[in-house]
């Protein structure tokens, strides 16, 4: 059984995209995170040290998302997944949704984006 920590609706301004104006001006992105972790210990002890701090996850995800200007949302989402799995040993898998509600598409739409899921690779050695 897996427990989940979630953070939804994290709004960030970044310069990801293929079009020139996207990389110059940037736009609003919205990120949702689902983090798989065993919360058994923290559910018993009530100690922050036994779980993963939401605040630290937000800081990590924000830094990774804004660290570089990527052409593709897939790459930006991958950077966030890698950073979270590297920074937090207790997290065994991440599901990251990146919404790009102002994507330059000649159509009326509510939202577009990507969802990626990554699992921690077992360590060898």
mmCIF file of N, CA and C in Angstrom, residues 15-75:
data_model
loop_
_atom_site.group_PDB
_atom_site.id
_atom_site.type_symbol
_atom_site.label_atom_id
_atom_site.label_comp_id
_atom_site.label_asym_id
_atom_site.label_seq_id
_atom_site.Cartn_x
_atom_site.Cartn_y
_atom_site.Cartn_z
ATOM 1 N N UNK A 15 9.549 30.538 -18.620
ATOM 2 C CA UNK A 15 9.750 30.865 -20.033
ATOM 3 C C UNK A 15 9.923 29.623 -20.897
ATOM 4 N N UNK A 16 9.140 28.589 -20.618
ATOM 5 C CA UNK A 16 9.225 27.364 -21.413
ATOM 6 C C UNK A 16 8.374 27.516 -22.669
ATOM 7 N N UNK A 17 8.850 26.950 -23.762
ATOM 8 C CA UNK A 17 8.076 26.970 -24.995
ATOM 9 C C UNK A 17 8.978 26.988 -26.218
ATOM 10 N N UNK A 18 8.353 26.821 -27.357
ATOM 11 C CA UNK A 18 9.075 26.786 -28.630
ATOM 12 C C UNK A 18 9.062 28.155 -29.292
ATOM 13 N N UNK A 19 7.986 28.918 -29.123
ATOM 14 C CA UNK A 19 7.835 30.215 -29.785
ATOM 15 C C UNK A 19 8.709 31.279 -29.121
ATOM 16 N N UNK A 20 9.183 32.226 -29.912
ATOM 17 C CA UNK A 20 10.061 33.283 -29.398
ATOM 18 C C UNK A 20 9.431 34.051 -28.247
ATOM 19 N N UNK A 21 8.149 34.435 -28.401
ATOM 20 C CA UNK A 21 7.527 35.249 -27.347
ATOM 21 C C UNK A 21 7.372 34.475 -26.041
ATOM 22 N N UNK A 22 7.303 33.148 -26.133
ATOM 23 C CA UNK A 22 7.202 32.347 -24.910
ATOM 24 C C UNK A 22 8.508 32.405 -24.112
ATOM 25 N N UNK A 23 9.623 32.384 -24.818
ATOM 26 C CA UNK A 23 10.911 32.410 -24.132
ATOM 27 C C UNK A 23 11.294 33.821 -23.704
ATOM 28 N N UNK A 24 10.736 34.836 -24.364
ATOM 29 C CA UNK A 24 11.055 36.227 -24.008
ATOM 30 C C UNK A 24 10.193 36.715 -22.845
ATOM 31 N N UNK A 25 8.886 36.540 -22.963
ATOM 32 C CA UNK A 25 7.948 37.087 -21.983
ATOM 33 C C UNK A 25 7.604 36.051 -20.909
ATOM 34 N N UNK A 26 7.508 34.816 -21.315
ATOM 35 C CA UNK A 26 7.103 33.767 -20.394
ATOM 36 C C UNK A 26 5.598 33.744 -20.194
ATOM 37 N N UNK A 27 5.145 32.844 -19.368
ATOM 38 C CA UNK A 27 3.715 32.708 -19.107
ATOM 39 C C UNK A 27 3.482 31.920 -17.833
ATOM 40 N N UNK A 28 2.223 31.817 -17.492
ATOM 41 C CA UNK A 28 1.804 31.143 -16.266
ATOM 42 C C UNK A 28 1.665 29.651 -16.528
ATOM 43 N N UNK A 29 2.228 28.871 -15.624
ATOM 44 C CA UNK A 29 2.076 27.426 -15.629
ATOM 45 C C UNK A 29 1.479 27.022 -14.289
ATOM 46 N N UNK A 30 0.779 25.905 -14.263
ATOM 47 C CA UNK A 30 0.221 25.386 -13.022
ATOM 48 C C UNK A 30 0.699 23.941 -12.875
ATOM 49 N N UNK A 31 1.217 23.626 -11.691
ATOM 50 C CA UNK A 31 1.773 22.301 -11.452
ATOM 51 C C UNK A 31 1.002 21.602 -10.344
ATOM 52 N N UNK A 32 0.704 20.327 -10.573
ATOM 53 C CA UNK A 32 0.119 19.453 -9.556
ATOM 54 C C UNK A 32 1.125 18.338 -9.287
ATOM 55 N N UNK A 33 1.330 18.027 -8.011
ATOM 56 C CA UNK A 33 2.278 16.993 -7.618
ATOM 57 C C UNK A 33 1.577 15.932 -6.782
ATOM 58 N N UNK A 34 1.837 14.675 -7.091
ATOM 59 C CA UNK A 34 1.425 13.560 -6.242
ATOM 60 C C UNK A 34 2.686 12.783 -5.936
ATOM 61 N N UNK A 35 2.976 12.647 -4.648
ATOM 62 C CA UNK A 35 4.214 12.023 -4.202
ATOM 63 C C UNK A 35 3.901 10.770 -3.409
ATOM 64 N N UNK A 36 4.409 9.639 -3.863
ATOM 65 C CA UNK A 36 4.196 8.379 -3.162
ATOM 66 C C UNK A 36 5.268 8.217 -2.090
ATOM 67 N N UNK A 37 4.817 7.932 -0.890
ATOM 68 C CA UNK A 37 5.734 7.726 0.231
ATOM 69 C C UNK A 37 5.034 6.884 1.284
ATOM 70 N N UNK A 38 5.820 6.215 2.094
ATOM 71 C CA UNK A 38 5.260 5.465 3.213
ATOM 72 C C UNK A 38 5.125 6.424 4.394
ATOM 73 N N UNK A 39 3.896 6.762 4.744
ATOM 74 C CA UNK A 39 3.630 7.721 5.818
ATOM 75 C C UNK A 39 3.264 7.037 7.130
ATOM 76 N N UNK A 40 3.548 5.749 7.224
ATOM 77 C CA UNK A 40 3.214 4.981 8.424
ATOM 78 C C UNK A 40 3.837 5.597 9.669
ATOM 79 N N UNK A 41 5.141 5.873 9.601
ATOM 80 C CA UNK A 41 5.861 6.382 10.756
ATOM 81 C C UNK A 41 5.312 7.743 11.193
ATOM 82 N N UNK A 42 5.196 8.671 10.262
ATOM 83 C CA UNK A 42 4.735 10.017 10.623
ATOM 84 C C UNK A 42 3.283 10.021 11.093
ATOM 85 N N UNK A 43 2.483 9.068 10.605
ATOM 86 C CA UNK A 43 1.088 9.002 11.063
ATOM 87 C C UNK A 43 1.000 8.549 12.517
ATOM 88 N N UNK A 44 2.066 7.930 12.998
ATOM 89 C CA UNK A 44 2.107 7.501 14.402
ATOM 90 C C UNK A 44 2.834 8.506 15.295
ATOM 91 N N UNK A 45 3.938 9.073 14.791
ATOM 92 C CA UNK A 45 4.806 9.895 15.649
ATOM 93 C C UNK A 45 4.419 11.367 15.693
ATOM 94 N N UNK A 46 3.761 11.852 14.631
ATOM 95 C CA UNK A 46 3.408 13.272 14.539
ATOM 96 C C UNK A 46 4.655 14.161 14.440
ATOM 97 N N UNK A 47 5.748 13.617 13.909
ATOM 98 C CA UNK A 47 6.997 14.372 13.770
ATOM 99 C C UNK A 47 7.260 14.686 12.308
ATOM 100 N N UNK A 48 7.558 15.958 12.033
ATOM 101 C CA UNK A 48 7.865 16.392 10.667
ATOM 102 C C UNK A 48 9.073 15.638 10.113
ATOM 103 N N UNK A 49 10.009 15.300 10.969
ATOM 104 C CA UNK A 49 11.220 14.603 10.523
ATOM 105 C C UNK A 49 10.919 13.206 9.971
ATOM 106 N N UNK A 50 9.731 12.688 10.243
ATOM 107 C CA UNK A 50 9.350 11.364 9.754
ATOM 108 C C UNK A 50 8.555 11.406 8.454
ATOM 109 N N UNK A 51 8.417 12.599 7.886
ATOM 110 C CA UNK A 51 7.665 12.723 6.642
ATOM 111 C C UNK A 51 8.424 13.644 5.693
ATOM 112 N N UNK A 52 7.722 14.179 4.717
ATOM 113 C CA UNK A 52 8.308 15.094 3.740
ATOM 114 C C UNK A 52 7.600 16.441 3.876
ATOM 115 N N UNK A 53 8.368 17.497 4.027
ATOM 116 C CA UNK A 53 7.815 18.838 4.200
ATOM 117 C C UNK A 53 7.234 19.370 2.889
ATOM 118 N N UNK A 54 5.964 19.778 2.926
ATOM 119 C CA UNK A 54 5.340 20.375 1.728
ATOM 120 C C UNK A 54 6.144 21.579 1.268
ATOM 121 N N UNK A 55 6.557 22.380 2.234
ATOM 122 C CA UNK A 55 7.287 23.597 1.927
ATOM 123 C C UNK A 55 8.581 23.297 1.178
ATOM 124 N N UNK A 56 9.305 22.291 1.626
ATOM 125 C CA UNK A 56 10.551 21.918 0.957
ATOM 126 C C UNK A 56 10.302 21.355 -0.437
ATOM 127 N N UNK A 57 9.215 20.605 -0.595
ATOM 128 C CA UNK A 57 8.864 20.072 -1.917
ATOM 129 C C UNK A 57 8.549 21.211 -2.876
ATOM 130 N N UNK A 58 7.777 22.192 -2.408
ATOM 131 C CA UNK A 58 7.428 23.340 -3.261
ATOM 132 C C UNK A 58 8.694 24.094 -3.671
ATOM 133 N N UNK A 59 9.595 24.316 -2.725
ATOM 134 C CA UNK A 59 10.839 25.027 -3.036
ATOM 135 C C UNK A 59 11.667 24.249 -4.059
ATOM 136 N N UNK A 60 11.753 22.954 -3.897
ATOM 137 C CA UNK A 60 12.512 22.096 -4.808
ATOM 138 C C UNK A 60 11.890 22.096 -6.209
ATOM 139 N N UNK A 61 10.578 21.908 -6.277
ATOM 140 C CA UNK A 61 9.878 21.874 -7.567
ATOM 141 C C UNK A 61 9.988 23.212 -8.285
ATOM 142 N N UNK A 62 9.834 24.304 -7.542
ATOM 143 C CA UNK A 62 9.920 25.646 -8.131
ATOM 144 C C UNK A 62 11.304 25.889 -8.709
ATOM 145 N N UNK A 63 12.334 25.569 -7.948
ATOM 146 C CA UNK A 63 13.711 25.775 -8.412
ATOM 147 C C UNK A 63 13.985 24.957 -9.672
ATOM 148 N N UNK A 64 13.565 23.696 -9.673
ATOM 149 C CA UNK A 64 13.812 22.828 -10.827
ATOM 150 C C UNK A 64 13.040 23.299 -12.059
ATOM 151 N N UNK A 65 11.812 23.757 -11.855
ATOM 152 C CA UNK A 65 10.976 24.174 -12.981
ATOM 153 C C UNK A 65 11.504 25.459 -13.616
ATOM 154 N N UNK A 66 12.044 26.348 -12.789
ATOM 155 C CA UNK A 66 12.492 27.646 -13.286
ATOM 156 C C UNK A 66 13.990 27.700 -13.569
ATOM 157 N N UNK A 67 14.686 26.589 -13.335
ATOM 158 C CA UNK A 67 16.142 26.544 -13.459
ATOM 159 C C UNK A 67 16.619 26.820 -14.884
ATOM 160 N N UNK A 68 15.871 26.381 -15.870
ATOM 161 C CA UNK A 68 16.255 26.559 -17.273
ATOM 162 C C UNK A 68 14.997 26.800 -18.092
ATOM 163 N N UNK A 69 15.182 27.316 -19.301
ATOM 164 C CA UNK A 69 14.068 27.503 -20.220
ATOM 165 C C UNK A 69 14.036 26.301 -21.163
ATOM 166 N N UNK A 70 13.005 25.499 -21.024
ATOM 167 C CA UNK A 70 12.888 24.314 -21.863
ATOM 168 C C UNK A 70 11.897 24.555 -22.983
ATOM 169 N N UNK A 71 12.113 23.883 -24.114
ATOM 170 C CA UNK A 71 11.165 23.973 -25.222
ATOM 171 C C UNK A 71 9.898 23.182 -24.902
ATOM 172 N N UNK A 72 10.081 22.027 -24.258
ATOM 173 C CA UNK A 72 8.966 21.103 -24.050
ATOM 174 C C UNK A 72 8.553 21.006 -22.591
ATOM 175 N N UNK A 73 7.245 20.912 -22.383
ATOM 176 C CA UNK A 73 6.726 20.674 -21.039
ATOM 177 C C UNK A 73 7.217 19.343 -20.498
ATOM 178 N N UNK A 74 7.391 18.367 -21.390
ATOM 179 C CA UNK A 74 7.872 17.066 -20.967
ATOM 180 C C UNK A 74 9.232 17.199 -20.261
ATOM 181 N N UNK A 75 10.095 18.040 -20.806
ATOM 182 C CA UNK A 75 11.427 18.230 -20.219
ATOM 183 C C UNK A 75 11.337 18.973 -18.887
#
